[in-house]
XYZ file of C-alpha atoms in Angstrom:
485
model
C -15.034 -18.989 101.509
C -14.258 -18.138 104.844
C -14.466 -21.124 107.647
C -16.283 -20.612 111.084
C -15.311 -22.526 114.197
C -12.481 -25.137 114.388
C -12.248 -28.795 114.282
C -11.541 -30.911 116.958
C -8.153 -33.298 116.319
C -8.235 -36.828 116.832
C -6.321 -39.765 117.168
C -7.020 -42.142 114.033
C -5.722 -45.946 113.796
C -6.386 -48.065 111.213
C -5.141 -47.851 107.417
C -9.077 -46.990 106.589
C -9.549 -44.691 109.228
C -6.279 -42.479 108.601
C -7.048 -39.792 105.675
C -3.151 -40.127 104.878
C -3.028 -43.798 104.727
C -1.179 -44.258 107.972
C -1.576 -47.019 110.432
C -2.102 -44.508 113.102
C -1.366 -40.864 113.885
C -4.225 -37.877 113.753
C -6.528 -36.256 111.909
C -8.540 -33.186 112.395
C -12.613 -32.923 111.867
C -15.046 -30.566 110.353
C -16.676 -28.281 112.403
C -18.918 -30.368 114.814
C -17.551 -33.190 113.987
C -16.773 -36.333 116.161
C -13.772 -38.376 117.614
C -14.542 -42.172 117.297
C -12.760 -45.513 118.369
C -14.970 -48.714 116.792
C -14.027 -52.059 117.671
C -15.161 -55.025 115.043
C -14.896 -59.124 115.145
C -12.657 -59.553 111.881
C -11.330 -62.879 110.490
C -7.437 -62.690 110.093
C -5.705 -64.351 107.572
C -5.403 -67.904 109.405
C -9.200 -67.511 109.743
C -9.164 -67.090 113.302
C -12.126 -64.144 114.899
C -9.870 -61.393 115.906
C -10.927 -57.793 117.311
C -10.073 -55.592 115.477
C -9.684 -51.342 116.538
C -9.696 -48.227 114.160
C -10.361 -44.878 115.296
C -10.764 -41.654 113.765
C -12.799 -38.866 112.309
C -16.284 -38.517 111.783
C -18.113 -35.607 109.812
C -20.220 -33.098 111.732
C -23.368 -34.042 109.459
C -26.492 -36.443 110.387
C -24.098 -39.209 108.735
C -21.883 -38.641 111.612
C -24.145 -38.377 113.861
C -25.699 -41.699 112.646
C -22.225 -43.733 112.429
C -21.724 -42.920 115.934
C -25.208 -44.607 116.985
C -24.878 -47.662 114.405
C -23.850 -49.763 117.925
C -27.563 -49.830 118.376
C -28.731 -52.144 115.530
C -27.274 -55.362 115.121
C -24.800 -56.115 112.641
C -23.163 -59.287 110.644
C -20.411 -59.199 112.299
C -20.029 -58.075 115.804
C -19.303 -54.029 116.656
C -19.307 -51.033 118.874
C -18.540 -47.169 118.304
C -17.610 -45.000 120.512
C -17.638 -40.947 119.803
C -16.748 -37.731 121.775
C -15.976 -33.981 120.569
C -12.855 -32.786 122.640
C -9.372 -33.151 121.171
C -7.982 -36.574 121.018
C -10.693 -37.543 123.476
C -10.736 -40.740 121.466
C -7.270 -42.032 123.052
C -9.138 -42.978 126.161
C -12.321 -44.905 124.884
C -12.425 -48.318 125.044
C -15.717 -49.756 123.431
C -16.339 -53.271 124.614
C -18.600 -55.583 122.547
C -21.440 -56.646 124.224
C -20.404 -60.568 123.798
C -17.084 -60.805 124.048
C -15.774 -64.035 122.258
C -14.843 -67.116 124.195
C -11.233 -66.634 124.262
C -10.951 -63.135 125.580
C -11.059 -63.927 129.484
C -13.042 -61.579 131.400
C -11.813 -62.163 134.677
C -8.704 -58.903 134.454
C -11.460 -56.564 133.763
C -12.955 -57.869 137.236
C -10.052 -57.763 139.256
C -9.293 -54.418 141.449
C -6.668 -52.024 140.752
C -4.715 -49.979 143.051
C -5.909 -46.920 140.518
C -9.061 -47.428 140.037
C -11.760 -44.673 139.651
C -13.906 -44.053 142.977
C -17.045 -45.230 143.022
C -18.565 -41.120 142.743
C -17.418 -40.874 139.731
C -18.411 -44.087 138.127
C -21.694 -43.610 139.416
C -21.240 -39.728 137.720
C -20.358 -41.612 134.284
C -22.448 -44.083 134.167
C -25.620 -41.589 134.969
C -24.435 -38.835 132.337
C -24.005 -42.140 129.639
C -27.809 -43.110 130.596
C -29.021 -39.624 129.601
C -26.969 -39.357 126.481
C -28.242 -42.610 125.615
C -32.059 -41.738 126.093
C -31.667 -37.869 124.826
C -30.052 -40.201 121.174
C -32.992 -42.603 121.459
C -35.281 -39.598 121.288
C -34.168 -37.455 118.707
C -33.928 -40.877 116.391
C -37.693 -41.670 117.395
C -38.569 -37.753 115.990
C -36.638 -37.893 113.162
C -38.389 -41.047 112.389
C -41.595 -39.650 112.996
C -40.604 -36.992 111.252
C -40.291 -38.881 107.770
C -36.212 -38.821 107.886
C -36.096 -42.776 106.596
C -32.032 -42.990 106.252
C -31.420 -45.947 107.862
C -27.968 -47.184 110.279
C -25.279 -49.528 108.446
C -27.359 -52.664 107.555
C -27.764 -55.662 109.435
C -26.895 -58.279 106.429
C -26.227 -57.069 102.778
C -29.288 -56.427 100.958
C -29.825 -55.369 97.305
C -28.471 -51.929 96.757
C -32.588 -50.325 96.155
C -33.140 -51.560 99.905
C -29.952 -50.046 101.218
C -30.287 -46.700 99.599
C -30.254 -43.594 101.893
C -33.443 -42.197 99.932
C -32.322 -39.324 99.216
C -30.814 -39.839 96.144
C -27.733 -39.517 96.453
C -26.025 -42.862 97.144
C -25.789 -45.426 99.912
C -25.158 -43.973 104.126
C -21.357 -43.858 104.630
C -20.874 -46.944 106.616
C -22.474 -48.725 103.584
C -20.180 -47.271 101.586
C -16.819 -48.149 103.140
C -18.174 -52.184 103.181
C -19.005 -52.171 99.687
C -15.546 -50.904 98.654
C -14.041 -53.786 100.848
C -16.654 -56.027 98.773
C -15.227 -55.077 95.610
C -13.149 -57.232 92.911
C -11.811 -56.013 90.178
C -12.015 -57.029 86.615
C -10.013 -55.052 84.604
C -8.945 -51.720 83.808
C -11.283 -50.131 80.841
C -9.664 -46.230 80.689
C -7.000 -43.914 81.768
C -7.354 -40.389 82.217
C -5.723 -37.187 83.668
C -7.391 -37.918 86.965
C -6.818 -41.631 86.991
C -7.828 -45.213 86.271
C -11.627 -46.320 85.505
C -12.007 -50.471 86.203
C -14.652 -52.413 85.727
C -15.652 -54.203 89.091
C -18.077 -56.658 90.751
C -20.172 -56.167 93.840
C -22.825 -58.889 94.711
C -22.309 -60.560 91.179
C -23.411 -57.071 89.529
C -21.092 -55.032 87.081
C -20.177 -51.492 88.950
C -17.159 -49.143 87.414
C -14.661 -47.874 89.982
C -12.624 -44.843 89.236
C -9.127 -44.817 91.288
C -7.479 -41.583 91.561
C -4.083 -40.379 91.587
C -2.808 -39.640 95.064
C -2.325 -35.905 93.471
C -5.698 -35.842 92.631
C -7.012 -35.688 96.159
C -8.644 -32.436 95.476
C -10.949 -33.816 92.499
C -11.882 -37.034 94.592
C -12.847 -35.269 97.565
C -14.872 -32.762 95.311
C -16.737 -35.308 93.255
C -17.539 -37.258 95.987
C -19.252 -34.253 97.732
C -21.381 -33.631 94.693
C -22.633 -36.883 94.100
C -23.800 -36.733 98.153
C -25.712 -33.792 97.263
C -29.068 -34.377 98.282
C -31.769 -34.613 95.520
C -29.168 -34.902 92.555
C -29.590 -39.022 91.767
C -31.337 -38.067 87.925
C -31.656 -40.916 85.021
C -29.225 -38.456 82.816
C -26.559 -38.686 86.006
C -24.248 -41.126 85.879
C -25.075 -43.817 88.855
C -23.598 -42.999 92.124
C -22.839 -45.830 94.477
C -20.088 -45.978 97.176
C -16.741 -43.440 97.425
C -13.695 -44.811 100.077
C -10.456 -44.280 100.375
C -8.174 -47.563 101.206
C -4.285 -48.123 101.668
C -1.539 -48.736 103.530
C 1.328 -46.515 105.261
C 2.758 -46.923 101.493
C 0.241 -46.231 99.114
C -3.344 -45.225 99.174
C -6.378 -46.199 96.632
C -8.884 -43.175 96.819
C -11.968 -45.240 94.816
C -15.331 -43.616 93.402
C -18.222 -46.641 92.752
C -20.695 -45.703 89.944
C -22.813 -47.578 87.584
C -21.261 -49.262 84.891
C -21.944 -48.803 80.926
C -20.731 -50.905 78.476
C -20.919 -48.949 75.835
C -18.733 -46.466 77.112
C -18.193 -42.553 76.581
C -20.373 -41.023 73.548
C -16.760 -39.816 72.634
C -15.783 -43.905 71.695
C -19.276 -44.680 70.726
C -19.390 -41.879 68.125
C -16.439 -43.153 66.232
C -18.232 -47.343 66.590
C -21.419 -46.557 65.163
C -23.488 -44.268 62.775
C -27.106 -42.596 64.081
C -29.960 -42.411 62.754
C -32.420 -39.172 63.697
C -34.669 -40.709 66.416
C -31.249 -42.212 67.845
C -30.027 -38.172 67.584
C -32.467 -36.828 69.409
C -32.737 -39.293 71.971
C -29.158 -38.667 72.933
C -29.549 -34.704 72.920
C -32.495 -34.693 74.795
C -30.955 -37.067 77.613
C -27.899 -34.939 77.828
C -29.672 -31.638 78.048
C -32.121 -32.854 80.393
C -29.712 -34.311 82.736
C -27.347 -30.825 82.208
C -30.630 -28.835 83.567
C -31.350 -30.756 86.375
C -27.794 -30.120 87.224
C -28.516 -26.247 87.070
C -31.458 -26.443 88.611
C -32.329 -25.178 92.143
C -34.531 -27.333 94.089
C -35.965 -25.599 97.513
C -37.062 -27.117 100.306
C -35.998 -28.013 103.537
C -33.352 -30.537 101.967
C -33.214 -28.682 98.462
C -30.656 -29.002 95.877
C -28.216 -26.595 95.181
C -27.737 -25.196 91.592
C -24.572 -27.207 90.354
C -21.935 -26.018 87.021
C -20.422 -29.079 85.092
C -17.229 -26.932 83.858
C -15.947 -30.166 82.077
C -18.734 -30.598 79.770
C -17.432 -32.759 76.659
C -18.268 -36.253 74.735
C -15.374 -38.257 76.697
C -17.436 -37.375 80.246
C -20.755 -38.404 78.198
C -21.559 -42.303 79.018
C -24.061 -43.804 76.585
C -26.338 -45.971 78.350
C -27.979 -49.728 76.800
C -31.706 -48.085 75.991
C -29.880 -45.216 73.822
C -29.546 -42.678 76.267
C -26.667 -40.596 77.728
C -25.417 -40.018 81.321
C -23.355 -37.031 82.514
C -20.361 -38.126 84.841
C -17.298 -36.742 85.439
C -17.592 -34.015 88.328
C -14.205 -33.191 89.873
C -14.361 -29.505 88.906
C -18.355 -28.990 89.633
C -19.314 -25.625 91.355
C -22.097 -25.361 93.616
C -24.123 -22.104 94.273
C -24.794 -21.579 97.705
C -28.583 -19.696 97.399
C -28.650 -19.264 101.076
C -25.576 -16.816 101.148
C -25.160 -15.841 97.384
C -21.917 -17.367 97.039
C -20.747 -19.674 94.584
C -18.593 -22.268 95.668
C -15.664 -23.413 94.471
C -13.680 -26.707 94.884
C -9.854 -25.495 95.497
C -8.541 -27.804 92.266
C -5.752 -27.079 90.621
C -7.155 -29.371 87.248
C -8.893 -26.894 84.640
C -10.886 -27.603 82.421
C -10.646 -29.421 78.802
C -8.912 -26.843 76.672
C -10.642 -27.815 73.350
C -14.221 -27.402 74.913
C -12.955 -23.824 76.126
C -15.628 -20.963 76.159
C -13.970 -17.368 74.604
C -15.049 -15.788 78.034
C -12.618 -18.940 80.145
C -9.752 -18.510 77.565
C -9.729 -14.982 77.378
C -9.634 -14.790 81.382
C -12.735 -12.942 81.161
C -15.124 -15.463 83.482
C -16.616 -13.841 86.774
C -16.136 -16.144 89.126
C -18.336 -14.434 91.395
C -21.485 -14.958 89.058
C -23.122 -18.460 88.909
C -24.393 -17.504 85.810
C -21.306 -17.203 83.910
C -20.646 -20.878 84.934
C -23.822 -22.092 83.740
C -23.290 -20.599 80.221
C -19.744 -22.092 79.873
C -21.572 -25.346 80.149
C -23.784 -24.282 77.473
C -21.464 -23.359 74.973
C -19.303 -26.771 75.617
C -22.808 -28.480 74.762
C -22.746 -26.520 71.788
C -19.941 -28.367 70.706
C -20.971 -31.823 71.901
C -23.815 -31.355 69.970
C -22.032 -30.701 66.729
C -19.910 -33.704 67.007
C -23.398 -35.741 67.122
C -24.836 -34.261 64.208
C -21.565 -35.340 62.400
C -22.599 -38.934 63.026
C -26.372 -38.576 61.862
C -26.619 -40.461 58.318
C -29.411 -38.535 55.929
C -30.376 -38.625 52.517
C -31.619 -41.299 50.452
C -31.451 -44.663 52.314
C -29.014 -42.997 54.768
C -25.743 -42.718 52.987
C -24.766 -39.362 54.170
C -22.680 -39.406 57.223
C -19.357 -36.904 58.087
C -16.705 -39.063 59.882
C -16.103 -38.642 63.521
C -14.028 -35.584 64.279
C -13.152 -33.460 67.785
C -14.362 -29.914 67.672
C -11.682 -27.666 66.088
C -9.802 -30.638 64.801
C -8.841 -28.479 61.032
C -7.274 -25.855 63.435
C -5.762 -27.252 66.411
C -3.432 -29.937 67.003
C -4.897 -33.174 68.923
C -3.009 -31.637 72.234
C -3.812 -27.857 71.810
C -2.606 -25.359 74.409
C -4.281 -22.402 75.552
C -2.293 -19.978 72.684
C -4.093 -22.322 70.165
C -7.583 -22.291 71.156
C -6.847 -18.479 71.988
C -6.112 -18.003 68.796
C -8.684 -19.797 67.316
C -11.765 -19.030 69.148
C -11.261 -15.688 70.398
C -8.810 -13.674 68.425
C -10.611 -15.053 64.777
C -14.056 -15.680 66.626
C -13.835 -19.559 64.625
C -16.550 -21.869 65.031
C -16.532 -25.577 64.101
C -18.226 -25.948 60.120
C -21.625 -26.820 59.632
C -22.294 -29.058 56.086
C -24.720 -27.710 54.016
C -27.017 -31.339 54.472
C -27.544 -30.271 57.480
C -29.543 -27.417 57.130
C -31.762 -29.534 54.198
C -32.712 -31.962 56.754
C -34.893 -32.216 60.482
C -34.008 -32.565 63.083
C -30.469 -31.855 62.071
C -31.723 -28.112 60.981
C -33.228 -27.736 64.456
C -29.870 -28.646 66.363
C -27.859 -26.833 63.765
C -29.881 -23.332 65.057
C -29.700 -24.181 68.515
C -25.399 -25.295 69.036
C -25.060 -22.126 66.781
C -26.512 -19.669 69.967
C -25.361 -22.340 72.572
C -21.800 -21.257 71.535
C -22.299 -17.531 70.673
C -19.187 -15.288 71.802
C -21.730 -13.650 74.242
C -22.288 -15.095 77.401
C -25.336 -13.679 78.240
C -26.871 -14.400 74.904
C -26.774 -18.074 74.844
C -29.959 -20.155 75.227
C -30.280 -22.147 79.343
C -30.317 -25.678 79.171
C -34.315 -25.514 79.932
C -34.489 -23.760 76.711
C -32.585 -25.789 74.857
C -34.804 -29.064 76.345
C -37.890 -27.703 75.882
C -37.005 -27.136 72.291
C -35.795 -30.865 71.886
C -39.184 -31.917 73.180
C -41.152 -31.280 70.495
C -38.730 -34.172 68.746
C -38.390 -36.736 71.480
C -40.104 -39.958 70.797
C -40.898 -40.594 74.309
C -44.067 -39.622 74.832
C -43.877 -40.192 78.509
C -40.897 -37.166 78.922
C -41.992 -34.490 80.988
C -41.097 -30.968 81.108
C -40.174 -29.333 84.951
């Protein structure tokens, strides 16, 4: 993707302002985006009020553009932000609160200098500050009017439904960075390529937290972009609530917030428990539906953008308490950019999971360029979720036939397979993980045995959508509130 214009560079202060972790140095913006210096009443660790300064970068999006208005609500604790849009143009604001406390004297700031400004040119400022400050109040009052209901940081906390941005796709950044300093963690519940996954608290409520590796920058950044994506909050998506990054000049926590499950990934829960039908094809369904709302474009004048998984498998599968699944997991997710026909790409160096592989990916065959291709590597991975869930669907006579709970491929592959073995496997002898003859004898089993089959055929273009594959599904979901779209 090629990037128009340039950022601006700014001075940034502040171990959560500074993108490496540093107490101060620079940073450099998006395209449009801001310089800011924000000055807060803190309590220090002898619980005295102290002021307290970061500075940094701001993104060139409304949420920027919001953060650097936020001074005109109140807040719980004292604060002012200052912004401007010229290289390290930050170095030389100095936001003032509008109460100072008691023990910062005023009297300095009264007292002439020899170098101070002439009275033109304060008269210049303070005229060309009045104007920005009533052209701001404006466009606020239109966008208002206008139906835009994402509201500044929040005077007091308030539950998480109130302080939702609306458009479904988390909480407004400033939200986000206080409830990461609100967080306490519990323990740690899974380890990963990427990371750590803890379970947290936040306002007495369970919430996961997934920390990062400092090397995997690339797949925090990424995931955290997705689940902003307007329009993609779906009740098959895993819960998005808060992403920050926190540290000091010596180590650095990069932290995603998201709903927490107990009963974990359908991966573990596979192996604790055995299904019955209805519990089947409640799980299927979810998955698919929340997989095609993922693909799906939504138009409009804040529309969602078509979105690839590329990591679909049971271990990034949460089952939910009422039965259901949620997809999470999206640090290699591809977007497709309808306005320009391009599809864009996250530069990650993780791949995918080897074992959940399409022929087309481990053949080097994939067009990169096509959205589509994307879309139907998610489908055949699906394939292959689906076929470990049939495994652990009991049938027969009062239920007493059940396969135990095996990974795709396990007969073939060793538990750590490289790309040579699933080469070998699925492209070179065209394998395909064993369907048991019960299966075919009993519904809805049968049903899902037909459809993982052309979910993971060899051929790309051949395989069924995951709209297909949900409107099938519907004719055996018990819900009789589920709606097709």
């Amino acid at each position: 993707m090629v990037t128009i214009g340039r950022g601006i560079v700014c001075e940034c202060a502040g171990a959560s302002a500074c993108p490496d972790g540093s107490s101060n140095g620079t940073c450099s913006t998006q395209p449009g985006g801001y310089c800011f210096v924000a000055v807060e009443e803190v309590l220090d660790d002898a619980g005295l009020v102290v002021l307290e300064r970061t500075a940094g970068c701001l993104p060139p999006d409304e949420s920027g553009f919001m953060q650097c208005k936020s001074s005109q609500v109140p807040h719980q604790h004292p604060k002012v932000i200052e912004c401007c849009e010229k290289d390290l143009c930050n170095r030389h604001l100095r936001p003032q609160l509008a109460e100072p406390p008691p023990s910062v004297p005023e009297t300095p700031a009264l007292l002439p200098t020899q170098a101070g400004p002439p009275v033109a040119l304060v008269a210049v400022a303070l005229g060309v500050a009045l104007v920005a400050f009533l052209a701001a109040f404006w466009l606020l009052l239109r966008k208002r009017r206008g139906g835009c209901k994402r509201p500044p940081s929040p005077p007091a906390p308030a539950p998480l439904v109130d302080a939702s941005s609306g458009s479904g796709s988390g909480l407004p950044l400033l939200v986000q960075r206080t409830v990461a300093k609100q967080i306490q963690m519990v323990e740690s519940i899974g380890k990963g390529r990427y990371g750590e996954v803890w379970l947290a608290r936040w306002r007495g409520e369970k919430v996961a937290v997934k920390v990062f590796f400092t090397t995997e920058e690339a797949s925090w950044f990424r995931e955290t972009e997705i689940y902003q994506t307007v329009l993609m909050r779906h009740e098959n998506i895993l819960g998005f609530i808060a992403a920050d990054i926190k540290g000091t000049g010596s180590w650095t926590q990069m932290l995603l917030i998201t709903d927490y499950h107990e009963n974990g990934s359908l991966h573990d829960h596979l192996q604790a428990v055995v299904l019955d039908p209805p519990g089947l094809m409640a799980m299927a369904y979810s998955i698919v539906s929340g997989l095609a709302h993922l693909h799906m474009d939504i138009f409009g004048t804040k529309g969602k953008p078509a979105i690839a998984h590329r990591d679909i498998k049971s271990k990034n599968i949460l089952v939910k308490r009422n039965g259901q699944c949620a997809i999470a997991d999206f640090g290699l997710a591809v977007r497709y950019v309808a306005e320009r026909h391009e599809v864009d790409i996250a530069p990650n160096t993780r791949v995918g999971t080897r074992r959940y592989m399409p022929p087309e990916v481990l053949d080097e065959r994939l067009d990169v360029a096509n959205f589509e291709a994307f879309k139907m590597a998610d489908m055949y991975s699906l394939g292959l979720v689906l076929w470990e869930m049939c495994r652990r669907c009991a049938t027969g006579d009062k239920a007493q036939y059940v396969e135990p709970y095996a990974l795709p491929y396990h007969e073939w592959v060793p538990p750590d397979p490289s790309f040579e073995d699933m080469h070998a496997v699925v492209v070179q002898k065209g394998v395909r993980p064993p369907v048991p003859a019960r299966w075919m004898g009993a519904e809805p089993l049968a049903t899902l045995t037909t459809l993982m089959a052309e979910c993971w055929h060899a051929n790309p273009p051949v395989r069924l959508t995951a709209l297909r594959v949900k409107k099938t599904l519907a004719k055996y979901h018990s819900d009789p509130a589920a709606k097709l779209v």
